[in-house]
Each structure stands twice: as structure tokens, then as C-alpha cells.
């Protein structure tokens, strides 16, 4: 029996495709009134999880429920869940309006609902155009319109921002925030944190099918740390002086500077002065959220597998406390090798190692840049990789930036009149040519 809560529960969910463990023991919950981002690199298991949630793939173990029920036991799923797994499967010669009417009829909603949802997604002017001529962004909107036909309580969207231009992303953010503010539930996946950062409240980050972080985005923000890059006249002497002052997280940078964690600019300046070491430059750098994401998903770590809600992620590389956390493998990074200077002995314990390996495809390897990336215009959205330069002064962590559009009155989908009869096909399974939603792999 559906509990009507609008809650999504994923419990110890696993899926193997032969030898491929696509999803491993995944657990999280999405509450109504919130937007949860389901994030992970390509191939990390996002789509497989969403497919299990939408009843398109049979789990190997565990379960996923909406309103306390597996998808296939929801009485009229199209009225409860709107799902978009890919913006494909539209009949190319059919107009957007006709496409919606066909799906609406299967769901038992009146024809006029097609125009309502076209308006909701900003496609009113394109209702008479054939979907085959739509851009990717327009197809995303049409797919969303299809999911909204049944005026659902829950939205599950796989990479909804894919193909949208910046204006489209801003629009989607406003729409999803308003949808959630009207008391409904939103779960969206993405492989780009920056793309959804301003939209989501809660985040589930997965890598290789396993949970790396599950909790509020604000808590992840608070976990950001800063480090200070110092350019001393004598790096070795300063490193020793810092060690003696119990500041042990000190690492040489490839260009002969020192990266210091756990000390303020002032503390370092004082220690340098006492040690008689001249400083030619001091800059504070703050790890941005995207970099936390890289650190969590780069695959260099053995994954923790089960992470309780609110559990903070491991400290990103470069910010490790002395000694690697249990279960973690540290190795010298690519592009950031430990390079003791000539005649410059590495002090024992406290030399931190930075990230290893190549980032997942599509990602920029975070660099320990001394200069902000070219063209970087802070601060509305921090670009991937890179560190925010904060010369000389230690800045407190930046408060989360509310999206510009927050606070707008909810403008969610309008109620559908005359709920009707036969259980419609899942809206996500829109491709009549797919030969079955699971592609024979469930
Ligand atoms: N039907 C299938 N048969 C075999 N392997 C599959 C199948 N579906 C997914 N996989 C594998 O499961 C893993 C997770 O894939 P999935 O599509 O869920 O990842 P994803 O995070 O959604 O990736 P992307 O961001 O690229 O869409 C991958 O290794 C993928 O190759």
C-alpha cells in the first residue's frame, strides 16, 4: 500500500551485470520538499540506480521504493512519479503537442494537459513543431513535459541539464526548486556538480557504484578546507620551523614553494619571522566544492561502500591529516609528484601527498594552480578544478550562495482534472523501439 509520502528510499541496493558490479549496496533517502543530487562520474552507476528505482531493472539485491512501494506496485505510477532517463524516443514526425497527447491518453489525462505542460517547460511556441527537429535542450524540455503529464508527486530525472544552455539550466533550476517547494520530491542525477550545485539541497555522491558521500550539500561545503602557499627564501628551514611549531601538514609544491594546511597566514608569517626566513609570497587557497567531488570520485581510493547520512567525506588530497585514513590508498599523484628540492631534505611525517591518477573522463584534473584559471570570474559559480585564490588574508568559508531564483513562489505543475483509469506505461520508458526497458539485462 502506497504511503503517499512522496519519499524515495533506496536500501542496500545492488546490481550486477555479469562481472560488472554496477551498483553496490547503495542506500539513501530523498524527502519530499527537497531536491537531491545524485552525482557520480560516467559509469558510476547512476542510471542503473534510477532504472531500478523506476522498475526498469531488477535489483540483484536490496530494494528501491517510492511512497513505500516498489515502482511496479504503485497503482498508477504516472500519477505518482515522473521519470526521465533519456530525452530520446520521440516520434520524429510527431509534433510535441501530439506526442504529449498520446502519452496523456495512455495515462488518462485530458488533451488540454498537453498544452499545460508545454507551457510549464517553456515549449508553448514549439507545440506544433515536429519533435524530430528539436535541439537536445528542447528534447530535454519535452521529456520533462512528458514526465509532468500526470502531475506527479515525485520527479526522477537522469542528467536533466544535459544539452541545456546556461539560460536553460537557470530555468530548470527555478523550475525544480519551485517543484520541491510545493512539497514534492526531486531526484536528479548529474556527472557535473557545478551543473546542479545551486539546485540541490542534499547530495548523494557515488563512485564505482558505491556511496562516497551522502548528506546535505551545506555540510559538504563546510568540509572544505584551505591551505596556504608560501614562497620562502629557504623552504627547508621554514619547513623545519613549522614542524617544530607542530604544524605538520606541510608539502613542497612542484615550483619550490610550500603548501601548508592547518595554519593561518599570520601564524606562518610569525614562524617564518622567528626562524629568520624571508617570505616572498603568501597566498591562501580554498578547495572548491568541485575539487571535493573530484577527490571523492577520482577512483584513487577504495570506496567506503556505506556512508551514513551526514557523514563527512574524507578530507581531499592535499589536506590529509598525517597518515592516510584507514582503507585509503595514497600514492604520489600524476602531475603533482613529491619533488624534494636539491639539497632539501624532506622532514619526516607531515609531507602530504596529493591526488593520484587521471580524473574520470570529462573531468579536469584539479591542479594546484598558483593562478586562477584564465577567464575565471568568481564567485557565482566556482569553475571545476582550480583553487580560489585569496591572497594574504584568511577568509572564512564562503556561505552557500542561494540561487538567484530562490524565493520565487512555487509554480509547480497544475493539478490534472479527472484522474483516469488504466495504469499508464512508465513515462521514462518512452522509446517504443527500445525492445524493452532493460535491454534484456535485468
Ligand atoms: N545493460 C547493461 N549491461 C551491462 N553493463 C551495464 C548495463 N548497464 C550499465 N552497465 C554497466 O554498469 C556500470 C554503470 O553504468 P551506468 O550507466 O549506471 O553509469 P552512469 O553513472 O549512469 O554513467 P553515465 O554518467 O555515463 O551515464 C557501467 O560499467 C556500465 O557499463
Tab-separated table of C-alpha atoms and ligand atoms in Angstrom:
chain	number	residue	atom	x	y	z
A	1	UNK	CA	0.000	0.000	0.000
A	2	UNK	CA	1.415	3.346	-1.039
A	3	UNK	CA	2.042	5.577	1.975
A	4	UNK	CA	1.552	8.762	-0.057
A	5	UNK	CA	4.635	10.326	1.489
A	6	UNK	CA	6.496	11.132	-1.704
A	7	UNK	CA	9.593	9.683	-0.091
A	8	UNK	CA	12.175	7.757	-2.102
A	9	UNK	CA	14.031	5.054	-0.204
A	10	UNK	CA	16.992	3.189	-1.646
A	11	UNK	CA	18.113	0.421	0.673
A	12	UNK	CA	21.197	-1.732	0.239
A	13	UNK	CA	20.640	-1.681	-3.492
A	14	UNK	CA	22.982	-3.673	-5.719
A	15	UNK	CA	23.048	-4.603	-9.372
A	16	UNK	CA	25.478	-6.837	-11.163
A	17	UNK	CA	25.648	-7.128	-14.918
A	18	UNK	CA	27.650	-10.315	-15.218
A	19	UNK	CA	31.046	-9.450	-13.800
A	20	UNK	CA	30.232	-5.753	-13.636
A	21	UNK	CA	29.124	-4.619	-10.184
A	22	UNK	CA	27.280	-1.542	-11.444
A	23	UNK	CA	25.727	-0.669	-8.084
A	24	UNK	CA	26.959	-1.905	-4.739
A	25	UNK	CA	24.995	-1.743	-1.533
A	26	UNK	CA	23.670	1.741	-2.119
A	27	UNK	CA	21.435	3.361	0.495
A	28	UNK	CA	19.915	6.809	0.647
A	29	UNK	CA	16.620	8.555	1.137
A	30	UNK	CA	15.033	11.516	-0.618
A	31	UNK	CA	12.492	13.525	1.312
A	32	UNK	CA	9.588	15.469	-0.150
A	33	UNK	CA	10.176	19.200	-0.346
A	34	UNK	CA	13.808	18.757	-1.306
A	35	UNK	CA	15.956	18.358	-4.360
A	36	UNK	CA	18.573	15.652	-4.120
A	37	UNK	CA	21.502	15.482	-6.498
A	38	UNK	CA	22.685	12.021	-7.411
A	39	UNK	CA	26.228	12.593	-8.557
A	40	UNK	CA	28.993	10.466	-9.905
A	41	UNK	CA	31.345	10.190	-12.853
A	42	UNK	CA	30.449	8.401	-16.053
A	43	UNK	CA	29.817	4.733	-15.438
A	44	UNK	CA	29.473	5.079	-11.678
A	45	UNK	CA	26.011	3.525	-11.610
A	46	UNK	CA	23.642	6.490	-11.578
A	47	UNK	CA	21.429	5.433	-14.452
A	48	UNK	CA	21.341	1.832	-13.280
A	49	UNK	CA	20.162	3.003	-9.862
A	50	UNK	CA	17.477	5.222	-11.364
A	51	UNK	CA	16.377	2.407	-13.628
A	52	UNK	CA	15.978	0.139	-10.631
A	53	UNK	CA	14.019	2.865	-8.860
A	54	UNK	CA	11.714	3.179	-11.865
A	55	UNK	CA	11.171	-0.559	-12.150
A	56	UNK	CA	13.126	-0.926	-15.376
A	57	UNK	CA	15.903	-3.093	-13.990
A	58	UNK	CA	15.563	-5.813	-11.384
A	59	UNK	CA	17.970	-5.333	-8.471
A	60	UNK	CA	20.408	-8.085	-7.674
A	61	UNK	CA	19.900	-7.240	-4.014
A	62	UNK	CA	18.205	-4.623	-1.902
A	63	UNK	CA	15.246	-2.522	-2.847
A	64	UNK	CA	14.157	0.896	-4.007
A	65	UNK	CA	10.756	2.297	-3.141
A	66	UNK	CA	8.648	5.349	-3.771
A	67	UNK	CA	5.851	6.023	-1.314
A	68	UNK	CA	6.927	2.836	0.448
A	69	UNK	CA	6.315	0.686	-2.632
A	70	UNK	CA	8.450	-0.644	-5.459
A	71	UNK	CA	7.600	1.199	-8.660
A	72	UNK	CA	5.718	-1.725	-10.199
A	73	UNK	CA	3.371	-1.858	-7.228
A	74	UNK	CA	2.366	1.780	-7.445
A	75	UNK	CA	-1.245	1.784	-8.543
A	76	UNK	CA	-0.979	4.477	-11.190
A	77	UNK	CA	2.732	5.224	-11.411
A	78	UNK	CA	2.465	8.062	-13.937
A	79	UNK	CA	0.425	9.981	-11.399
A	80	UNK	CA	2.987	9.470	-8.683
A	81	UNK	CA	6.350	9.509	-10.427
A	82	UNK	CA	7.529	11.389	-13.449
A	83	UNK	CA	10.736	9.848	-14.707
A	84	UNK	CA	13.082	10.894	-17.487
A	85	UNK	CA	16.027	8.634	-18.186
A	86	UNK	CA	16.936	9.967	-21.588
A	87	UNK	CA	15.482	12.637	-23.781
A	88	UNK	CA	15.018	10.256	-26.666
A	89	UNK	CA	12.313	8.143	-28.160
A	90	UNK	CA	10.118	10.819	-29.605
A	91	UNK	CA	8.493	10.011	-32.895
A	92	UNK	CA	10.433	12.363	-35.166
A	93	UNK	CA	7.455	13.309	-37.302
A	94	UNK	CA	5.063	13.845	-34.437
A	95	UNK	CA	4.530	17.313	-33.035
A	96	UNK	CA	5.370	17.970	-29.427
A	97	UNK	CA	1.702	18.503	-28.636
A	98	UNK	CA	0.666	15.256	-30.295
A	99	UNK	CA	3.443	13.377	-28.543
A	100	UNK	CA	2.104	14.628	-25.233
A	101	UNK	CA	-1.464	13.837	-26.138
A	102	UNK	CA	-0.541	10.247	-26.986
A	103	UNK	CA	1.183	9.777	-23.653
A	104	UNK	CA	-1.524	11.710	-21.863
A	105	UNK	CA	-4.183	9.442	-23.304
A	106	UNK	CA	-2.321	6.372	-22.050
A	107	UNK	CA	-2.225	7.982	-18.660
A	108	UNK	CA	-5.807	9.081	-18.794
A	109	UNK	CA	-5.250	12.807	-18.672
A	110	UNK	CA	-7.230	15.223	-20.821
A	111	UNK	CA	-5.742	16.669	-24.030
A	112	UNK	CA	-5.546	20.143	-22.525
A	113	UNK	CA	-2.882	18.887	-20.163
A	114	UNK	CA	-0.529	18.704	-23.146
A	115	UNK	CA	-0.707	22.471	-23.511
A	116	UNK	CA	-0.373	22.993	-19.783
A	117	UNK	CA	2.869	21.067	-19.610
A	118	UNK	CA	4.176	22.662	-22.808
A	119	UNK	CA	3.694	25.984	-21.041
A	120	UNK	CA	5.345	24.724	-17.890
A	121	UNK	CA	8.513	23.761	-19.709
A	122	UNK	CA	8.627	26.811	-21.945
A	123	UNK	CA	7.783	24.996	-25.162
A	124	UNK	CA	4.396	26.567	-25.822
A	125	UNK	CA	5.617	28.176	-29.033
A	126	UNK	CA	7.001	24.893	-30.322
A	127	UNK	CA	3.925	22.752	-29.699
A	128	UNK	CA	3.193	22.394	-33.398
A	129	UNK	CA	6.723	21.556	-34.400
A	130	UNK	CA	7.863	18.020	-35.071
A	131	UNK	CA	9.975	16.666	-32.221
A	132	UNK	CA	12.472	15.287	-34.747
A	133	UNK	CA	13.631	18.836	-35.422
A	134	UNK	CA	14.134	19.709	-31.775
A	135	UNK	CA	17.515	20.570	-30.318
A	136	UNK	CA	18.843	18.469	-27.453
A	137	UNK	CA	17.774	21.139	-24.989
A	138	UNK	CA	14.260	21.224	-26.459
A	139	UNK	CA	14.106	17.438	-26.261
A	140	UNK	CA	15.065	17.654	-22.594
A	141	UNK	CA	12.188	20.037	-22.050
A	142	UNK	CA	9.783	17.822	-23.963
A	143	UNK	CA	10.890	14.795	-21.944
A	144	UNK	CA	10.271	16.763	-18.773
A	145	UNK	CA	6.875	17.818	-20.074
A	146	UNK	CA	6.058	14.141	-20.639
A	147	UNK	CA	7.068	13.320	-17.082
A	148	UNK	CA	4.832	16.114	-15.807
A	149	UNK	CA	1.731	14.961	-17.647
A	150	UNK	CA	0.405	13.032	-14.670
A	151	UNK	CA	1.066	15.909	-12.273
A	152	UNK	CA	3.335	13.600	-10.297
A	153	UNK	CA	4.371	13.875	-6.702
A	154	UNK	CA	7.925	12.753	-7.446
A	155	UNK	CA	10.327	13.650	-10.251
A	156	UNK	CA	13.253	11.408	-11.121
A	157	UNK	CA	15.460	12.903	-13.824
A	158	UNK	CA	18.642	11.472	-15.266
A	159	UNK	CA	21.050	14.242	-16.312
A	160	UNK	CA	18.244	16.763	-16.960
A	161	UNK	CA	20.658	19.623	-17.570
A	162	UNK	CA	22.424	17.752	-20.352
A	163	UNK	CA	22.121	19.787	-23.524
A	164	UNK	CA	20.649	22.826	-21.867
A	165	UNK	CA	22.263	26.175	-22.430
A	166	UNK	CA	23.019	28.381	-19.403
A	167	UNK	CA	19.626	30.009	-19.651
A	168	UNK	CA	18.003	26.577	-19.826
A	169	UNK	CA	19.938	25.424	-16.776
A	170	UNK	CA	18.829	28.512	-14.862
A	171	UNK	CA	15.274	27.855	-15.914
A	172	UNK	CA	15.489	24.204	-14.864
A	173	UNK	CA	16.877	25.234	-11.501
A	174	UNK	CA	13.981	27.617	-10.912
A	175	UNK	CA	11.504	25.034	-12.015
A	176	UNK	CA	12.858	22.208	-9.859
A	177	UNK	CA	13.241	24.423	-6.797
A	178	UNK	CA	9.651	25.564	-7.174
A	179	UNK	CA	8.513	21.991	-7.696
A	180	UNK	CA	10.231	20.919	-4.482
A	181	UNK	CA	8.998	23.960	-2.588
A	182	UNK	CA	5.470	22.883	-3.384
A	183	UNK	CA	6.148	19.838	-1.201
A	184	UNK	CA	7.179	17.411	-3.895
A	185	UNK	CA	10.228	15.277	-4.281
A	186	UNK	CA	13.003	15.688	-6.812
A	187	UNK	CA	15.901	13.365	-7.524
A	188	UNK	CA	18.251	14.410	-10.319
A	189	UNK	CA	21.444	12.835	-11.482
A	190	UNK	CA	24.451	14.564	-12.946
A	191	UNK	CA	28.111	13.934	-13.531
A	192	UNK	CA	28.843	17.613	-13.006
A	193	UNK	CA	28.467	19.028	-9.551
A	194	UNK	CA	28.711	22.617	-10.781
A	195	UNK	CA	25.737	21.990	-13.046
A	196	UNK	CA	23.381	21.213	-10.169
A	197	UNK	CA	25.109	22.813	-7.226
A	198	UNK	CA	22.651	25.671	-6.975
A	199	UNK	CA	19.649	23.435	-7.395
A	200	UNK	CA	20.146	20.713	-4.822
A	201	UNK	CA	19.799	20.565	-1.036
A	202	UNK	CA	21.041	17.090	-0.474
A	203	UNK	CA	23.678	15.147	-2.344
A	204	UNK	CA	24.486	11.510	-2.853
A	205	UNK	CA	27.895	11.074	-4.440
A	206	UNK	CA	28.777	7.686	-5.827
A	207	UNK	CA	31.846	6.230	-7.420
A	208	UNK	CA	32.083	2.744	-8.867
A	209	UNK	CA	28.562	2.038	-7.676
A	210	UNK	CA	29.367	2.840	-4.067
A	211	UNK	CA	28.394	5.707	-1.821
A	212	UNK	CA	31.197	8.189	-1.274
A	213	UNK	CA	29.141	10.877	0.405
A	214	UNK	CA	25.550	11.179	1.428
A	215	UNK	CA	24.331	14.263	3.211
A	216	UNK	CA	23.457	17.907	2.934
A	217	UNK	CA	25.354	19.921	0.376
A	218	UNK	CA	25.955	22.578	3.020
A	219	UNK	CA	27.798	20.052	5.169
A	220	UNK	CA	29.992	19.204	2.218
A	221	UNK	CA	30.692	22.897	1.768
A	222	UNK	CA	31.655	23.217	5.409
A	223	UNK	CA	34.141	20.390	4.987
A	224	UNK	CA	36.145	22.499	2.607
A	225	UNK	CA	39.498	23.417	3.974
A	226	UNK	CA	42.055	25.936	2.991
A	227	UNK	CA	45.778	25.761	2.618
A	228	UNK	CA	48.419	28.423	2.431
A	229	UNK	CA	51.022	28.530	-0.302
A	230	UNK	CA	54.227	30.127	0.927
A	231	UNK	CA	57.211	31.191	-1.105
A	232	UNK	CA	60.067	31.271	1.389
A	233	UNK	CA	63.674	32.204	0.794
A	234	UNK	CA	64.636	28.910	2.420
A	235	UNK	CA	61.873	26.289	2.139
A	236	UNK	CA	63.724	23.678	4.114
A	237	UNK	CA	64.377	25.976	7.038
A	238	UNK	CA	60.779	27.119	7.126
A	239	UNK	CA	59.521	23.518	6.868
A	240	UNK	CA	61.597	22.564	9.888
A	241	UNK	CA	60.412	25.632	11.813
A	242	UNK	CA	56.805	24.761	11.033
A	243	UNK	CA	57.379	21.198	12.152
A	244	UNK	CA	58.795	22.458	15.436
A	245	UNK	CA	55.695	24.609	15.861
A	246	UNK	CA	53.623	21.411	15.461
A	247	UNK	CA	52.365	22.422	12.025
A	248	UNK	CA	52.936	19.120	10.328
A	249	UNK	CA	50.843	19.316	7.180
A	250	UNK	CA	53.490	20.861	5.002
A	251	UNK	CA	54.162	19.813	1.442
A	252	UNK	CA	56.523	21.090	-1.200
A	253	UNK	CA	54.920	22.272	-4.398
A	254	UNK	CA	56.475	21.423	-7.751
A	255	UNK	CA	57.663	25.001	-8.148
A	256	UNK	CA	59.622	25.105	-4.912
A	257	UNK	CA	57.029	26.638	-2.637
A	258	UNK	CA	55.429	25.136	0.441
A	259	UNK	CA	51.773	24.188	0.843
A	260	UNK	CA	50.740	24.426	4.469
A	261	UNK	CA	47.487	23.155	5.942
A	262	UNK	CA	46.313	23.855	9.463
A	263	UNK	CA	47.909	27.256	9.966
A	264	UNK	CA	46.850	30.789	9.220
A	265	UNK	CA	48.780	33.206	7.078
A	266	UNK	CA	49.629	35.155	10.219
A	267	UNK	CA	50.910	32.101	12.096
A	268	UNK	CA	53.118	31.135	9.189
A	269	UNK	CA	54.393	34.692	8.886
A	270	UNK	CA	55.257	34.806	12.579
A	271	UNK	CA	57.044	31.443	12.484
A	272	UNK	CA	58.976	32.485	9.396
A	273	UNK	CA	59.987	35.748	11.073
A	274	UNK	CA	61.158	33.954	14.204
A	275	UNK	CA	63.135	31.481	12.089
A	276	UNK	CA	64.659	34.314	10.135
A	277	UNK	CA	63.226	33.128	6.828
A	278	UNK	CA	62.135	35.790	4.392
A	279	UNK	CA	58.802	35.253	2.659
A	280	UNK	CA	58.395	36.427	-0.917
A	281	UNK	CA	54.770	35.475	-1.196
A	282	UNK	CA	51.882	34.052	0.808
A	283	UNK	CA	48.527	33.081	-0.612
A	284	UNK	CA	45.584	31.260	0.849
A	285	UNK	CA	43.770	28.809	-1.383
A	286	UNK	CA	40.419	27.261	-0.708
A	287	UNK	CA	39.461	23.875	-2.122
A	288	UNK	CA	36.249	24.361	-4.029
A	289	UNK	CA	33.317	22.043	-3.972
A	290	UNK	CA	34.121	20.636	-7.359
A	291	UNK	CA	37.501	19.642	-6.078
A	292	UNK	CA	35.914	17.779	-3.178
A	293	UNK	CA	33.873	15.984	-5.789
A	294	UNK	CA	36.992	15.050	-7.718
A	295	UNK	CA	38.635	13.833	-4.578
A	296	UNK	CA	35.646	11.668	-3.762
A	297	UNK	CA	35.152	10.192	-7.185
A	298	UNK	CA	38.539	10.033	-8.819
A	299	UNK	CA	38.736	6.326	-8.078
A	300	UNK	CA	42.055	6.542	-6.330
A	301	UNK	CA	40.552	5.487	-3.057
A	302	UNK	CA	38.998	2.254	-2.059
A	303	UNK	CA	35.411	3.221	-1.558
A	304	UNK	CA	33.824	3.103	1.866
A	305	UNK	CA	30.690	1.490	0.449
A	306	UNK	CA	28.246	2.542	3.133
A	307	UNK	CA	28.106	6.114	4.276
A	308	UNK	CA	25.594	7.271	6.832
A	309	UNK	CA	23.624	10.427	6.179
A	310	UNK	CA	25.566	13.495	7.130
A	311	UNK	CA	28.827	11.668	7.318
A	312	UNK	CA	31.518	13.941	6.084
A	313	UNK	CA	33.651	12.793	3.250
A	314	UNK	CA	37.315	12.170	3.610
A	315	UNK	CA	39.413	15.287	3.551
A	316	UNK	CA	40.504	15.947	-0.003
A	317	UNK	CA	44.019	15.109	-1.015
A	318	UNK	CA	46.463	17.778	-0.120
A	319	UNK	CA	44.572	18.262	3.066
A	320	UNK	CA	45.099	14.884	4.632
A	321	UNK	CA	45.816	14.622	8.272
A	322	UNK	CA	49.129	12.862	8.868
A	323	UNK	CA	48.814	9.232	7.976
A	324	UNK	CA	46.314	8.036	5.445
A	325	UNK	CA	42.850	7.244	6.752
A	326	UNK	CA	42.138	3.579	7.083
A	327	UNK	CA	41.019	1.994	3.889
A	328	UNK	CA	42.624	4.628	1.745
A	329	UNK	CA	45.486	4.162	-0.591
A	330	UNK	CA	47.797	7.009	-1.111
A	331	UNK	CA	50.312	7.211	-3.833
A	332	UNK	CA	52.155	10.033	-5.452
A	333	UNK	CA	49.904	11.853	-7.839
A	334	UNK	CA	50.273	12.280	-11.509
A	335	UNK	CA	51.267	15.799	-12.281
A	336	UNK	CA	51.931	16.526	-8.665
A	337	UNK	CA	54.806	14.354	-7.699
A	338	UNK	CA	56.578	14.956	-4.494
A	339	UNK	CA	59.687	16.721	-5.624
A	340	UNK	CA	62.070	17.464	-2.822
A	341	UNK	CA	64.365	20.211	-3.871
A	342	UNK	CA	68.008	19.578	-4.347
A	343	UNK	CA	69.779	19.564	-1.042
A	344	UNK	CA	66.424	19.885	0.599
A	345	UNK	CA	65.577	17.030	2.878
A	346	UNK	CA	62.022	16.056	3.388
A	347	UNK	CA	61.193	16.386	7.043
A	348	UNK	CA	59.711	13.207	8.474
A	349	UNK	CA	55.968	12.782	8.806
A	350	UNK	CA	53.844	15.610	7.636
A	351	UNK	CA	54.676	15.675	3.991
A	352	UNK	CA	51.387	15.153	2.401
A	353	UNK	CA	50.766	13.501	-0.833
A	354	UNK	CA	48.367	14.912	-3.299
A	355	UNK	CA	45.925	13.295	-5.672
A	356	UNK	CA	46.859	10.421	-7.816
A	357	UNK	CA	45.735	9.292	-11.155
A	358	UNK	CA	43.755	10.594	-14.000
A	359	UNK	CA	40.369	12.086	-13.341
A	360	UNK	CA	37.330	10.429	-14.810
A	361	UNK	CA	36.672	11.226	-18.396
A	362	UNK	CA	35.202	14.597	-18.882
A	363	UNK	CA	36.839	15.989	-15.808
A	364	UNK	CA	39.698	18.323	-15.492
A	365	UNK	CA	42.373	17.105	-13.181
A	366	UNK	CA	42.486	19.528	-10.325
A	367	UNK	CA	45.770	21.344	-10.414
A	368	UNK	CA	47.500	23.052	-7.610
A	369	UNK	CA	47.422	26.234	-9.547
A	370	UNK	CA	49.135	29.303	-8.360
A	371	UNK	CA	46.978	31.469	-10.526
A	372	UNK	CA	43.269	31.276	-11.056
A	373	UNK	CA	42.266	29.675	-14.326
A	374	UNK	CA	42.143	32.109	-17.166
A	375	UNK	CA	38.823	33.721	-17.658
A	376	UNK	CA	37.744	32.753	-14.188
A	377	UNK	CA	35.220	35.193	-12.932
A	378	UNK	CA	34.326	34.486	-9.325
A	379	UNK	CA	32.231	33.898	-7.459
A	380	UNK	CA	28.756	32.920	-8.634
A	381	UNK	CA	29.872	29.514	-9.786
A	382	UNK	CA	33.237	28.164	-8.993
A	383	UNK	CA	34.809	26.594	-12.030
A	384	UNK	CA	35.867	22.988	-11.918
A	385	UNK	CA	39.321	22.322	-10.652
A	386	UNK	CA	41.488	25.160	-9.553
A	387	UNK	CA	41.670	26.871	-6.248
A	388	UNK	CA	40.176	30.127	-5.326
A	389	UNK	CA	42.992	32.497	-4.718
A	390	UNK	CA	42.683	34.547	-1.598
A	391	UNK	CA	45.941	36.395	-1.323
A	392	UNK	CA	47.324	37.293	2.055
A	393	UNK	CA	44.144	37.103	4.014
A	394	UNK	CA	42.485	34.076	5.525
A	395	UNK	CA	38.898	34.175	4.501
A	396	UNK	CA	36.167	32.360	6.387
A	397	UNK	CA	34.379	29.693	4.359
A	398	UNK	CA	32.020	31.244	1.880
A	399	UNK	CA	28.376	30.904	2.822
A	400	UNK	CA	26.355	28.988	0.269
A	401	UNK	CA	25.102	31.259	-2.442
A	402	UNK	CA	21.371	30.983	-2.768
A	403	UNK	CA	20.347	30.679	-6.370
A	404	UNK	CA	19.094	33.924	-7.755
A	405	UNK	CA	15.705	32.496	-8.353
A	406	UNK	CA	15.118	31.086	-4.912
A	407	UNK	CA	12.280	32.508	-3.039
A	408	UNK	CA	10.039	32.711	-6.001
A	409	UNK	CA	6.576	31.442	-5.353
A	410	UNK	CA	6.060	27.813	-6.249
A	411	UNK	CA	4.809	27.388	-9.741
A	412	UNK	CA	4.702	23.640	-9.963
A	413	UNK	CA	2.567	21.682	-12.296
A	414	UNK	CA	-1.109	22.340	-12.134
A	415	UNK	CA	-3.438	19.633	-10.926
A	416	UNK	CA	-4.801	17.348	-13.561
A	417	UNK	CA	-8.521	17.048	-13.834
A	418	UNK	CA	-10.315	13.770	-13.931
A	419	UNK	CA	-7.719	11.248	-12.941
A	420	UNK	CA	-8.329	8.245	-15.036
A	421	UNK	CA	-8.106	4.590	-15.349
A	422	UNK	CA	-5.592	2.242	-16.832
A	423	UNK	CA	-2.113	2.276	-15.375
A	424	UNK	CA	-0.005	4.089	-17.934
A	425	UNK	CA	3.342	2.877	-19.067
A	426	UNK	CA	6.183	4.363	-17.102
A	427	UNK	CA	6.833	7.754	-18.610
A	428	UNK	CA	10.535	7.101	-18.626
A	429	UNK	CA	10.140	4.190	-20.994
A	430	UNK	CA	9.422	6.426	-23.868
A	431	UNK	CA	11.254	4.642	-26.576
A	432	UNK	CA	8.877	2.328	-28.324
A	433	UNK	CA	11.759	0.859	-30.252
A	434	UNK	CA	13.905	0.002	-27.310
A	435	UNK	CA	12.788	-3.603	-27.225
A	436	UNK	CA	12.152	-3.457	-23.508
A	437	UNK	CA	13.301	-1.110	-20.878
A	438	UNK	CA	16.097	-3.214	-19.514
A	439	UNK	CA	17.636	-4.070	-22.776
A	440	UNK	CA	17.454	-7.714	-21.748
A	441	UNK	CA	19.922	-7.228	-18.966
A	442	UNK	CA	17.824	-7.384	-15.904
B	1	LIG	N1	22.650	-3.280	-19.525
B	1	LIG	C1	23.908	-3.332	-19.109
B	1	LIG	N2	24.685	-4.400	-19.354
B	1	LIG	C2	25.960	-4.472	-18.944
B	1	LIG	N3	26.573	-3.493	-18.231
B	1	LIG	C3	25.850	-2.396	-17.952
B	1	LIG	C4	24.493	-2.262	-18.371
B	1	LIG	N4	24.044	-1.063	-17.937
B	1	LIG	C5	25.071	-0.486	-17.287
B	1	LIG	N5	26.152	-1.280	-17.294
B	1	LIG	C6	27.453	-1.003	-16.671
B	1	LIG	O1	27.223	-0.592	-15.347
B	1	LIG	C7	28.102	0.453	-14.981
B	1	LIG	C8	27.288	1.644	-14.529
B	1	LIG	O2	26.638	2.191	-15.657
B	1	LIG	P1	25.580	3.373	-15.532
B	1	LIG	O3	25.026	3.634	-16.883
B	1	LIG	O4	24.604	3.061	-14.466
B	1	LIG	O5	26.522	4.568	-15.048
B	1	LIG	P2	26.209	6.124	-15.046
B	1	LIG	O6	26.762	6.646	-13.773
B	1	LIG	O7	24.783	6.400	-15.311
B	1	LIG	O8	27.104	6.631	-16.244
B	1	LIG	P3	26.869	7.897	-17.246
B	1	LIG	O9	27.094	9.144	-16.433
B	1	LIG	O10	27.937	7.702	-18.263
B	1	LIG	O11	25.503	7.799	-17.790
B	1	LIG	C9	28.969	0.715	-16.179
B	1	LIG	O12	30.151	-0.019	-16.042
B	1	LIG	C10	28.152	0.174	-17.327
B	1	LIG	O13	28.972	-0.251	-18.386
